[in-house]
Amino acid sequence: MAEPDASVLDAVASALREARLVVVATGAGMSRESGIPTFRDALTGLWARFDPAELATEDAFRRAPARVFGWYLWRRKVVRAAVPHAGYDAVVALERFVPHVVVVTQNVDGLHRRAGSGRVLELHGSLERFHCLAARHAYPAEAVAEPLEDGEVEPPACPHCGSPIRPGVVWFGELLPEREVAAAWEAAARCGVMLVVGTSGLVHPAAALPRIARDAGAMVVEVNPEPSDLSSLATVVCRGPAGAVLPALVARLEGPA
Ligand code: BJW
């Protein structure tokens, strides 16, 4: 896919140069060029007959714990084998040009941290954290071994209360982590530019962040090869993949103003 017009990229680069705080709000499309399927891509292989939206709930886990737990361990394996692409490096590089950069991600893959971003707020948890279903007792990730084969995996029992261990992610109907939400909402209300990268904008409350930024006067820039639910409220739309658009923006910041 071609890059957006040079004039669009120039306008965004110039707003980035002026901003004191930039929020980079990312979704699953951010990781696609690292080989991680988006949440709404159809699953392949062993998991092709399942709908992710129907696996990512407490009800699904209660009904079929081994299926849901096995699916998350398979995804953890895919993520562990993935390497952050050039768009991730560009987000890290932004920190050289903007006094404050906050990454607010819906992703559970940890790629922003692995790439080296300094301030990352994970709104939907992480594939590398676990806790028990009943009491949320933390369970060490290193105690959850990679299974020899992909497929169903019985979750271990909590050593404190015997309840099954579940992934430390936020399922539908669950509250997002309070501290991350407070920090993300504050950053959205104060930023000069928000880059909204690779999200369909379907899932709340994360989908509200661009509107908060826009209402507070920020430039909201959508980076996505396809239109999304957020396109109409974006100030500027960069139609293209994260791995091309974000490095192109940083290249402009590196050049003469
Ligand atoms: C590229 C690209 C490339 C491709 N470069 N881009 C208000 C209105 C309506 C409903 C609600 C509402 N408030 C709350 C709700 C209910 C619900 C909700 O939002 N439902 C909607 C589906 C309608 N929300 C919740 O339940 C939330 N909790 C909550 O609100 O608590 C309070 C409450 C409690 C009880 C009752 C009611 C309220 C929790 C939401 C948790 C979401 N969790 C998941 C799973 C996490 C664990 C896991 O990964 O398994 O998070 S769902 C899933 O969707 C995952 C994602 O983080 C999230 C967002 O998906 P995302 O990132 O946008 O990905 P995709 O796949 O949708 O889009 C990819 C995009 O990338 C596309 O646009 C592509 O074009 C693009 N792309 N290649 C750039 N190379």
mmCIF file of C-alpha atoms and ligand atoms in Angstrom:
data_model
loop_
_atom_site.group_PDB
_atom_site.id
_atom_site.type_symbol
_atom_site.label_atom_id
_atom_site.label_comp_id
_atom_site.label_asym_id
_atom_site.label_seq_id
_atom_site.Cartn_x
_atom_site.Cartn_y
_atom_site.Cartn_z
ATOM 1 C CA MET A 1 0.000 0.000 0.000
ATOM 2 C CA ALA A 2 1.271 3.499 -0.899
ATOM 3 C CA GLU A 3 2.165 6.052 1.749
ATOM 4 C CA PRO A 4 -0.282 8.929 2.326
ATOM 5 C CA ASP A 5 0.381 12.238 0.527
ATOM 6 C CA ALA A 6 3.593 14.036 1.458
ATOM 7 C CA SER A 7 1.576 17.138 2.401
ATOM 8 C CA VAL A 8 -0.444 15.127 4.943
ATOM 9 C CA LEU A 9 2.707 13.703 6.504
ATOM 10 C CA ASP A 10 4.283 17.183 6.561
ATOM 11 C CA ALA A 11 1.268 18.629 8.392
ATOM 12 C CA VAL A 12 1.392 15.877 11.019
ATOM 13 C CA ALA A 13 5.171 16.210 11.420
ATOM 14 C CA SER A 14 4.813 19.906 12.007
ATOM 15 C CA ALA A 15 2.147 19.348 14.704
ATOM 16 C CA LEU A 16 4.394 16.722 16.331
ATOM 17 C CA ARG A 17 7.265 19.224 16.452
ATOM 18 C CA GLU A 18 5.072 21.702 18.322
ATOM 19 C CA ALA A 19 3.523 19.247 20.782
ATOM 20 C CA ARG A 20 4.688 18.898 24.375
ATOM 21 C CA LEU A 21 2.743 15.663 24.892
ATOM 22 C CA VAL A 22 1.921 13.078 22.222
ATOM 23 C CA VAL A 23 -0.277 10.062 22.876
ATOM 24 C CA VAL A 24 0.135 7.038 20.627
ATOM 25 C CA ALA A 25 -3.049 4.978 20.999
ATOM 26 C CA THR A 26 -2.596 1.563 19.449
ATOM 27 C CA GLY A 27 -4.696 -1.480 18.632
ATOM 28 C CA ALA A 28 -4.160 -4.868 17.069
ATOM 29 C CA GLY A 29 -3.305 -3.484 13.600
ATOM 30 C CA MET A 30 -0.103 -2.060 15.090
ATOM 31 C CA SER A 31 1.255 -5.605 15.419
ATOM 32 C CA ARG A 32 0.014 -7.067 12.177
ATOM 33 C CA GLU A 33 3.247 -6.450 10.286
ATOM 34 C CA SER A 34 5.026 -8.315 13.097
ATOM 35 C CA GLY A 35 2.962 -11.360 12.128
ATOM 36 C CA ILE A 36 0.360 -11.164 14.909
ATOM 37 C CA PRO A 37 -3.205 -11.455 13.573
ATOM 38 C CA THR A 38 -5.563 -8.614 14.511
ATOM 39 C CA PHE A 39 -8.408 -9.359 16.898
ATOM 40 C CA ARG A 40 -10.996 -9.290 14.150
ATOM 41 C CA ASP A 41 -9.012 -11.241 11.519
ATOM 42 C CA ALA A 42 -10.410 -14.747 11.093
ATOM 43 C CA LEU A 43 -8.336 -17.272 13.039
ATOM 44 C CA THR A 44 -6.365 -19.883 11.135
ATOM 45 C CA GLY A 45 -5.331 -23.520 11.675
ATOM 46 C CA LEU A 46 -6.465 -25.233 14.810
ATOM 47 C CA TRP A 47 -8.450 -22.205 15.999
ATOM 48 C CA ALA A 48 -10.171 -21.395 12.678
ATOM 49 C CA ARG A 49 -13.620 -22.494 13.849
ATOM 50 C CA PHE A 50 -13.652 -20.134 16.832
ATOM 51 C CA ASP A 51 -14.586 -16.463 17.016
ATOM 52 C CA PRO A 52 -12.094 -14.547 19.231
ATOM 53 C CA ALA A 53 -14.901 -12.356 20.571
ATOM 54 C CA GLU A 54 -16.546 -15.521 21.890
ATOM 55 C CA LEU A 55 -13.384 -16.820 23.514
ATOM 56 C CA ALA A 56 -12.469 -13.556 25.261
ATOM 57 C CA THR A 57 -15.081 -13.750 28.017
ATOM 58 C CA GLU A 58 -15.301 -15.128 31.529
ATOM 59 C CA ASP A 59 -18.336 -17.170 30.482
ATOM 60 C CA ALA A 60 -16.314 -18.896 27.744
ATOM 61 C CA PHE A 61 -13.550 -19.662 30.271
ATOM 62 C CA ARG A 62 -16.039 -21.084 32.788
ATOM 63 C CA ARG A 63 -17.674 -23.220 30.091
ATOM 64 C CA ALA A 64 -14.467 -24.446 28.423
ATOM 65 C CA PRO A 65 -11.420 -23.512 30.535
ATOM 66 C CA ALA A 66 -8.976 -25.783 28.686
ATOM 67 C CA ARG A 67 -10.017 -24.393 25.300
ATOM 68 C CA VAL A 68 -9.703 -20.746 26.333
ATOM 69 C CA PHE A 69 -6.472 -21.308 28.288
ATOM 70 C CA GLY A 70 -4.954 -23.250 25.335
ATOM 71 C CA TRP A 71 -5.906 -20.441 22.950
ATOM 72 C CA TYR A 72 -4.129 -17.866 25.112
ATOM 73 C CA LEU A 73 -1.003 -20.037 25.407
ATOM 74 C CA TRP A 74 -0.966 -20.430 21.611
ATOM 75 C CA ARG A 75 -1.217 -16.645 21.235
ATOM 76 C CA ARG A 76 1.564 -16.147 23.803
ATOM 77 C CA LYS A 77 3.751 -18.462 21.715
ATOM 78 C CA VAL A 78 3.030 -16.482 18.507
ATOM 79 C CA VAL A 79 3.812 -13.219 20.299
ATOM 80 C CA ARG A 80 7.040 -14.522 21.856
ATOM 81 C CA ALA A 81 8.275 -15.454 18.355
ATOM 82 C CA ALA A 82 7.346 -12.035 16.909
ATOM 83 C CA VAL A 83 9.752 -9.123 16.482
ATOM 84 C CA PRO A 84 8.609 -5.470 16.760
ATOM 85 C CA HIS A 85 8.640 -3.905 13.260
ATOM 86 C CA ALA A 86 9.940 -0.514 12.099
ATOM 87 C CA GLY A 87 6.726 1.240 13.189
ATOM 88 C CA TYR A 88 7.498 0.270 16.804
ATOM 89 C CA ASP A 89 10.995 1.728 16.473
ATOM 90 C CA ALA A 90 9.452 4.915 15.104
ATOM 91 C CA VAL A 91 7.248 5.229 18.211
ATOM 92 C CA VAL A 92 10.377 4.869 20.364
ATOM 93 C CA ALA A 93 12.197 7.441 18.195
ATOM 94 C CA LEU A 94 9.384 9.973 18.763
ATOM 95 C CA GLU A 95 10.722 10.357 22.302
ATOM 96 C CA ARG A 96 13.764 12.163 20.815
ATOM 97 C CA PHE A 97 11.577 14.884 19.307
ATOM 98 C CA VAL A 98 8.694 15.321 21.760
ATOM 99 C CA PRO A 99 9.150 16.110 25.485
ATOM 100 C CA HIS A 100 6.532 13.561 26.604
ATOM 101 C CA VAL A 101 5.249 10.508 24.744
ATOM 102 C CA VAL A 102 2.669 8.171 26.272
ATOM 103 C CA VAL A 103 1.751 4.933 24.526
ATOM 104 C CA VAL A 104 -1.752 3.745 25.387
ATOM 105 C CA THR A 105 -2.304 0.294 23.975
ATOM 106 C CA GLN A 106 -5.218 -2.107 23.831
ATOM 107 C CA ASN A 107 -2.773 -4.831 22.843
ATOM 108 C CA VAL A 108 -1.795 -7.622 25.182
ATOM 109 C CA ASP A 109 1.385 -8.550 23.263
ATOM 110 C CA GLY A 110 3.926 -6.367 25.082
ATOM 111 C CA LEU A 111 5.653 -5.319 21.824
ATOM 112 C CA HIS A 112 5.848 -1.613 22.748
ATOM 113 C CA ARG A 113 7.826 -2.448 25.884
ATOM 114 C CA ARG A 114 10.032 -4.886 23.991
ATOM 115 C CA ALA A 115 10.717 -2.233 21.342
ATOM 116 C CA GLY A 116 11.842 0.145 24.122
ATOM 117 C CA SER A 117 9.023 2.681 24.556
ATOM 118 C CA GLY A 118 9.431 4.387 27.938
ATOM 119 C CA ARG A 119 5.846 4.989 29.098
ATOM 120 C CA VAL A 120 3.356 2.319 28.091
ATOM 121 C CA LEU A 121 -0.160 1.949 29.506
ATOM 122 C CA GLU A 122 -1.651 -1.478 28.786
ATOM 123 C CA LEU A 123 -5.425 -1.048 29.000
ATOM 124 C CA HIS A 124 -6.356 -4.689 28.320
ATOM 125 C CA GLY A 125 -3.636 -6.469 30.322
ATOM 126 C CA SER A 126 -0.908 -8.793 29.093
ATOM 127 C CA LEU A 127 -0.438 -12.325 27.803
ATOM 128 C CA GLU A 128 2.526 -12.579 30.175
ATOM 129 C CA ARG A 129 0.457 -12.153 33.342
ATOM 130 C CA PHE A 130 -1.853 -14.624 35.069
ATOM 131 C CA HIS A 131 -4.117 -14.640 38.112
ATOM 132 C CA CYS A 132 -6.789 -16.878 39.533
ATOM 133 C CA LEU A 133 -10.421 -16.593 38.544
ATOM 134 C CA ALA A 134 -11.971 -16.367 42.002
ATOM 135 C CA ALA A 135 -9.693 -14.049 43.975
ATOM 136 C CA ARG A 136 -7.276 -12.617 41.391
ATOM 137 C CA HIS A 137 -4.283 -14.032 43.274
ATOM 138 C CA ALA A 138 -1.252 -13.379 41.036
ATOM 139 C CA TYR A 139 0.333 -16.462 39.475
ATOM 140 C CA PRO A 140 3.911 -16.384 38.111
ATOM 141 C CA ALA A 141 4.061 -16.383 34.309
ATOM 142 C CA GLU A 142 7.176 -18.580 34.357
ATOM 143 C CA ALA A 143 5.135 -21.282 36.094
ATOM 144 C CA VAL A 144 2.926 -21.516 32.999
ATOM 145 C CA ALA A 145 5.041 -23.625 30.661
ATOM 146 C CA GLU A 146 4.645 -23.620 26.883
ATOM 147 C CA PRO A 147 2.692 -26.763 26.005
ATOM 148 C CA LEU A 148 4.389 -29.356 23.755
ATOM 149 C CA GLU A 149 1.442 -29.187 21.350
ATOM 150 C CA ASP A 150 -1.042 -26.450 20.420
ATOM 151 C CA GLY A 151 -4.577 -27.174 21.558
ATOM 152 C CA GLU A 152 -6.559 -27.371 24.755
ATOM 153 C CA VAL A 153 -4.575 -26.976 27.989
ATOM 154 C CA GLU A 154 -6.072 -27.449 31.459
ATOM 155 C CA PRO A 155 -5.334 -24.320 33.528
ATOM 156 C CA PRO A 156 -3.351 -24.899 36.714
ATOM 157 C CA ALA A 157 -5.045 -24.414 40.102
ATOM 158 C CA CYS A 158 -4.258 -21.439 42.313
ATOM 159 C CA PRO A 159 -1.900 -22.514 45.130
ATOM 160 C CA HIS A 160 -3.785 -20.199 47.550
ATOM 161 C CA CYS A 161 -7.425 -21.025 46.846
ATOM 162 C CA GLY A 162 -7.603 -23.775 44.211
ATOM 163 C CA SER A 163 -9.468 -21.603 41.708
ATOM 164 C CA PRO A 164 -8.374 -22.016 38.046
ATOM 165 C CA ILE A 165 -5.611 -19.740 36.757
ATOM 166 C CA ARG A 166 -6.665 -17.437 33.915
ATOM 167 C CA PRO A 167 -4.787 -15.027 31.655
ATOM 168 C CA GLY A 168 -4.256 -11.501 33.038
ATOM 169 C CA VAL A 169 -6.203 -9.804 30.244
ATOM 170 C CA VAL A 170 -9.423 -7.779 30.291
ATOM 171 C CA TRP A 171 -12.342 -9.712 28.895
ATOM 172 C CA PHE A 172 -15.651 -8.259 27.681
ATOM 173 C CA GLY A 173 -17.784 -7.105 30.602
ATOM 174 C CA GLU A 174 -14.748 -6.593 32.874
ATOM 175 C CA LEU A 175 -13.384 -3.333 34.227
ATOM 176 C CA LEU A 176 -10.120 -1.970 32.847
ATOM 177 C CA PRO A 177 -7.238 -1.437 35.312
ATOM 178 C CA GLU A 178 -7.998 1.739 37.271
ATOM 179 C CA ARG A 179 -4.535 3.301 37.322
ATOM 180 C CA GLU A 180 -3.947 2.825 33.585
ATOM 181 C CA VAL A 181 -7.380 4.231 32.763
ATOM 182 C CA ALA A 182 -6.839 7.331 34.923
ATOM 183 C CA ALA A 183 -3.408 7.993 33.388
ATOM 184 C CA ALA A 184 -4.622 7.368 29.828
ATOM 185 C CA TRP A 185 -7.658 9.645 30.202
ATOM 186 C CA GLU A 186 -5.511 12.405 31.661
ATOM 187 C CA ALA A 187 -2.941 12.113 28.854
ATOM 188 C CA ALA A 188 -5.696 12.148 26.217
ATOM 189 C CA ALA A 189 -7.132 15.350 27.654
ATOM 190 C CA ARG A 190 -3.720 17.074 27.716
ATOM 191 C CA CYS A 191 -1.980 15.933 24.526
ATOM 192 C CA GLY A 192 -1.278 18.159 21.527
ATOM 193 C CA VAL A 193 -1.384 15.237 19.082
ATOM 194 C CA MET A 194 -2.889 11.770 19.360
ATOM 195 C CA LEU A 195 -1.772 9.139 16.833
ATOM 196 C CA VAL A 196 -4.489 6.477 16.658
ATOM 197 C CA VAL A 197 -2.883 3.426 15.105
ATOM 198 C CA GLY A 198 -4.420 0.129 14.012
ATOM 199 C CA THR A 199 -7.672 0.020 15.938
ATOM 200 C CA SER A 200 -11.192 -0.585 14.638
ATOM 201 C CA GLY A 201 -12.553 1.729 17.348
ATOM 202 C CA LEU A 202 -15.267 -0.795 18.155
ATOM 203 C CA VAL A 203 -14.343 -1.589 21.744
ATOM 204 C CA HIS A 204 -15.162 0.722 24.645
ATOM 205 C CA PRO A 205 -14.036 2.428 26.761
ATOM 206 C CA ALA A 206 -10.710 2.586 24.808
ATOM 207 C CA ALA A 207 -12.567 3.845 21.724
ATOM 208 C CA ALA A 208 -13.501 7.012 23.634
ATOM 209 C CA LEU A 209 -9.902 8.261 23.915
ATOM 210 C CA PRO A 210 -9.656 9.952 20.478
ATOM 211 C CA ARG A 211 -12.843 11.904 21.120
ATOM 212 C CA ILE A 212 -11.523 13.111 24.485
ATOM 213 C CA ALA A 213 -8.344 14.308 22.758
ATOM 214 C CA ARG A 214 -10.261 15.919 19.914
ATOM 215 C CA ASP A 215 -12.698 17.703 22.267
ATOM 216 C CA ALA A 216 -9.733 19.060 24.219
ATOM 217 C CA GLY A 217 -8.252 20.565 21.042
ATOM 218 C CA ALA A 218 -5.654 17.962 20.012
ATOM 219 C CA MET A 219 -4.883 16.972 16.437
ATOM 220 C CA VAL A 220 -6.134 13.382 16.106
ATOM 221 C CA VAL A 221 -4.318 11.404 13.409
ATOM 222 C CA GLU A 222 -5.613 8.039 12.303
ATOM 223 C CA VAL A 223 -3.017 5.591 10.923
ATOM 224 C CA ASN A 224 -4.850 2.670 9.381
ATOM 225 C CA PRO A 225 -4.962 1.131 5.890
ATOM 226 C CA GLU A 226 -8.768 0.861 6.180
ATOM 227 C CA PRO A 227 -11.520 3.187 7.362
ATOM 228 C CA SER A 228 -12.603 2.597 10.971
ATOM 229 C CA ASP A 229 -15.279 3.780 13.392
ATOM 230 C CA LEU A 230 -12.861 6.549 14.387
ATOM 231 C CA SER A 231 -12.090 7.905 10.896
ATOM 232 C CA SER A 232 -14.839 10.500 10.933
ATOM 233 C CA LEU A 233 -13.589 12.171 14.085
ATOM 234 C CA ALA A 234 -9.920 12.193 13.064
ATOM 235 C CA THR A 235 -8.470 15.583 12.136
ATOM 236 C CA VAL A 236 -6.135 13.889 9.659
ATOM 237 C CA VAL A 237 -6.247 10.394 8.177
ATOM 238 C CA CYS A 238 -3.077 8.596 7.073
ATOM 239 C CA ARG A 239 -4.261 5.618 5.023
ATOM 240 C CA GLY A 240 -1.432 3.124 5.206
ATOM 241 C CA PRO A 241 0.108 0.465 7.405
ATOM 242 C CA ALA A 242 1.786 1.386 10.691
ATOM 243 C CA GLY A 243 5.098 -0.087 9.528
ATOM 244 C CA ALA A 244 5.292 2.441 6.671
ATOM 245 C CA VAL A 245 3.466 5.540 7.960
ATOM 246 C CA LEU A 246 5.125 5.862 11.384
ATOM 247 C CA PRO A 247 8.719 5.625 10.059
ATOM 248 C CA ALA A 248 7.788 8.130 7.311
ATOM 249 C CA LEU A 249 6.621 10.585 9.986
ATOM 250 C CA VAL A 250 9.788 10.177 12.033
ATOM 251 C CA ALA A 251 11.932 10.596 8.898
ATOM 252 C CA ARG A 252 10.303 14.014 8.482
ATOM 253 C CA LEU A 253 11.090 14.937 12.085
ATOM 254 C CA GLU A 254 14.711 13.961 11.469
ATOM 255 C CA GLY A 255 14.928 16.192 8.403
ATOM 256 C CA PRO A 256 14.992 20.015 8.284
ATOM 257 C CA ALA A 257 11.872 21.697 9.717
HETATM 258 C C1 BJW B 1 -3.816 -1.897 10.581
HETATM 259 C C2 BJW B 1 -2.898 -2.680 9.941
HETATM 260 C C3 BJW B 1 -1.635 -2.141 9.811
HETATM 261 C C4 BJW B 1 -4.679 -3.811 9.988
HETATM 262 N N1 BJW B 1 -1.371 -0.933 10.290
HETATM 263 N N2 BJW B 1 -3.543 -0.697 11.035
HETATM 264 C C5 BJW B 1 -20.211 1.449 25.052
HETATM 265 C C6 BJW B 1 -20.904 1.153 23.898
HETATM 266 C C7 BJW B 1 -21.070 -0.171 23.499
HETATM 267 C C8 BJW B 1 -20.548 -1.236 24.236
HETATM 268 C C9 BJW B 1 -19.839 -0.937 25.369
HETATM 269 C C10 BJW B 1 -19.685 0.378 25.760
HETATM 270 N N3 BJW B 1 -18.950 0.372 26.900
HETATM 271 C C11 BJW B 1 -18.631 -0.907 27.211
HETATM 272 C C12 BJW B 1 -19.182 -1.730 26.299
HETATM 273 C C13 BJW B 1 -19.076 -3.225 26.288
HETATM 274 C C14 BJW B 1 -17.772 -3.726 25.706
HETATM 275 C C15 BJW B 1 -17.639 -3.264 24.272
HETATM 276 O O1 BJW B 1 -16.919 -2.342 23.949
HETATM 277 N N4 BJW B 1 -18.295 -3.953 23.367
HETATM 278 C C16 BJW B 1 -18.251 -3.591 21.946
HETATM 279 C C17 BJW B 1 -17.681 -4.772 21.151
HETATM 280 C C18 BJW B 1 -19.587 -3.182 21.486
HETATM 281 N N5 BJW B 1 -16.628 -3.293 26.504
HETATM 282 C C19 BJW B 1 -16.269 -3.947 27.585
HETATM 283 O O2 BJW B 1 -16.871 -4.924 27.979
HETATM 284 C C20 BJW B 1 -15.073 -3.416 28.364
HETATM 285 N N6 BJW B 1 -15.377 -3.332 29.747
HETATM 286 C C21 BJW B 1 -16.180 -2.384 30.234
HETATM 287 O O3 BJW B 1 -16.633 -1.502 29.552
HETATM 288 O O4 BJW B 1 -16.412 -2.500 31.597
HETATM 289 C C22 BJW B 1 -17.485 -1.759 32.154
HETATM 290 C C23 BJW B 1 -18.714 -2.565 31.988
HETATM 291 C C24 BJW B 1 -18.836 -3.712 32.765
HETATM 292 C C25 BJW B 1 -19.988 -4.475 32.638
HETATM 293 C C26 BJW B 1 -20.975 -4.122 31.705
HETATM 294 C C27 BJW B 1 -20.800 -2.991 30.901
HETATM 295 C C28 BJW B 1 -19.651 -2.205 31.053
HETATM 296 C C29 BJW B 1 -13.900 -4.369 28.275
HETATM 297 C C30 BJW B 1 -13.355 -4.479 26.910
HETATM 298 C C31 BJW B 1 -12.224 -5.491 26.896
HETATM 299 C C32 BJW B 1 -11.798 -5.844 25.487
HETATM 300 N N7 BJW B 1 -10.958 -6.981 25.529
HETATM 301 C C33 BJW B 1 -10.395 -7.484 24.293
HETATM 302 C C34 BJW B 1 -9.754 -8.852 24.598
HETATM 303 C C35 BJW B 1 -8.442 -8.657 25.347
HETATM 304 C C36 BJW B 1 -7.747 -9.948 25.555
HETATM 305 C C37 BJW B 1 -7.384 -10.609 24.260
HETATM 306 O O5 BJW B 1 -6.661 -10.039 23.425
HETATM 307 O O6 BJW B 1 -7.837 -11.742 24.087
HETATM 308 O O7 BJW B 1 -9.433 -6.572 23.774
HETATM 309 S S1 BJW B 1 -11.588 -7.590 22.967
HETATM 310 C C38 BJW B 1 -10.481 -7.153 21.691
HETATM 311 O O8 BJW B 1 -10.878 -5.930 21.042
HETATM 312 C C39 BJW B 1 -9.142 -6.892 22.372
HETATM 313 C C40 BJW B 1 -8.659 -5.677 21.646
HETATM 314 O O9 BJW B 1 -7.725 -4.975 22.444
HETATM 315 C C41 BJW B 1 -9.931 -4.909 21.397
HETATM 316 C C42 BJW B 1 -9.843 -3.885 20.345
HETATM 317 O O10 BJW B 1 -9.561 -4.434 19.096
HETATM 318 P P1 BJW B 1 -8.643 -3.597 18.109
HETATM 319 O O11 BJW B 1 -7.319 -3.421 18.716
HETATM 320 O O12 BJW B 1 -9.349 -2.374 17.681
HETATM 321 O O13 BJW B 1 -8.437 -4.631 16.899
HETATM 322 P P2 BJW B 1 -9.383 -4.958 15.659
HETATM 323 O O14 BJW B 1 -8.991 -6.313 15.206
HETATM 324 O O15 BJW B 1 -10.804 -4.706 15.944
HETATM 325 O O16 BJW B 1 -8.974 -3.868 14.548
HETATM 326 C C43 BJW B 1 -7.700 -3.900 13.924
HETATM 327 C C44 BJW B 1 -7.553 -2.629 13.106
HETATM 328 O O17 BJW B 1 -6.224 -2.595 12.604
HETATM 329 C C45 BJW B 1 -8.495 -2.549 11.894
HETATM 330 O O18 BJW B 1 -9.067 -1.243 11.848
HETATM 331 C C46 BJW B 1 -7.545 -2.747 10.703
HETATM 332 O O19 BJW B 1 -7.955 -2.030 9.524
HETATM 333 C C47 BJW B 1 -6.271 -2.178 11.254
HETATM 334 N N8 BJW B 1 -5.055 -2.660 10.629
HETATM 335 N N9 BJW B 1 -3.552 -3.899 9.592
HETATM 336 C C48 BJW B 1 -2.409 -0.235 10.894
HETATM 337 N N10 BJW B 1 -0.674 -2.854 9.196
#
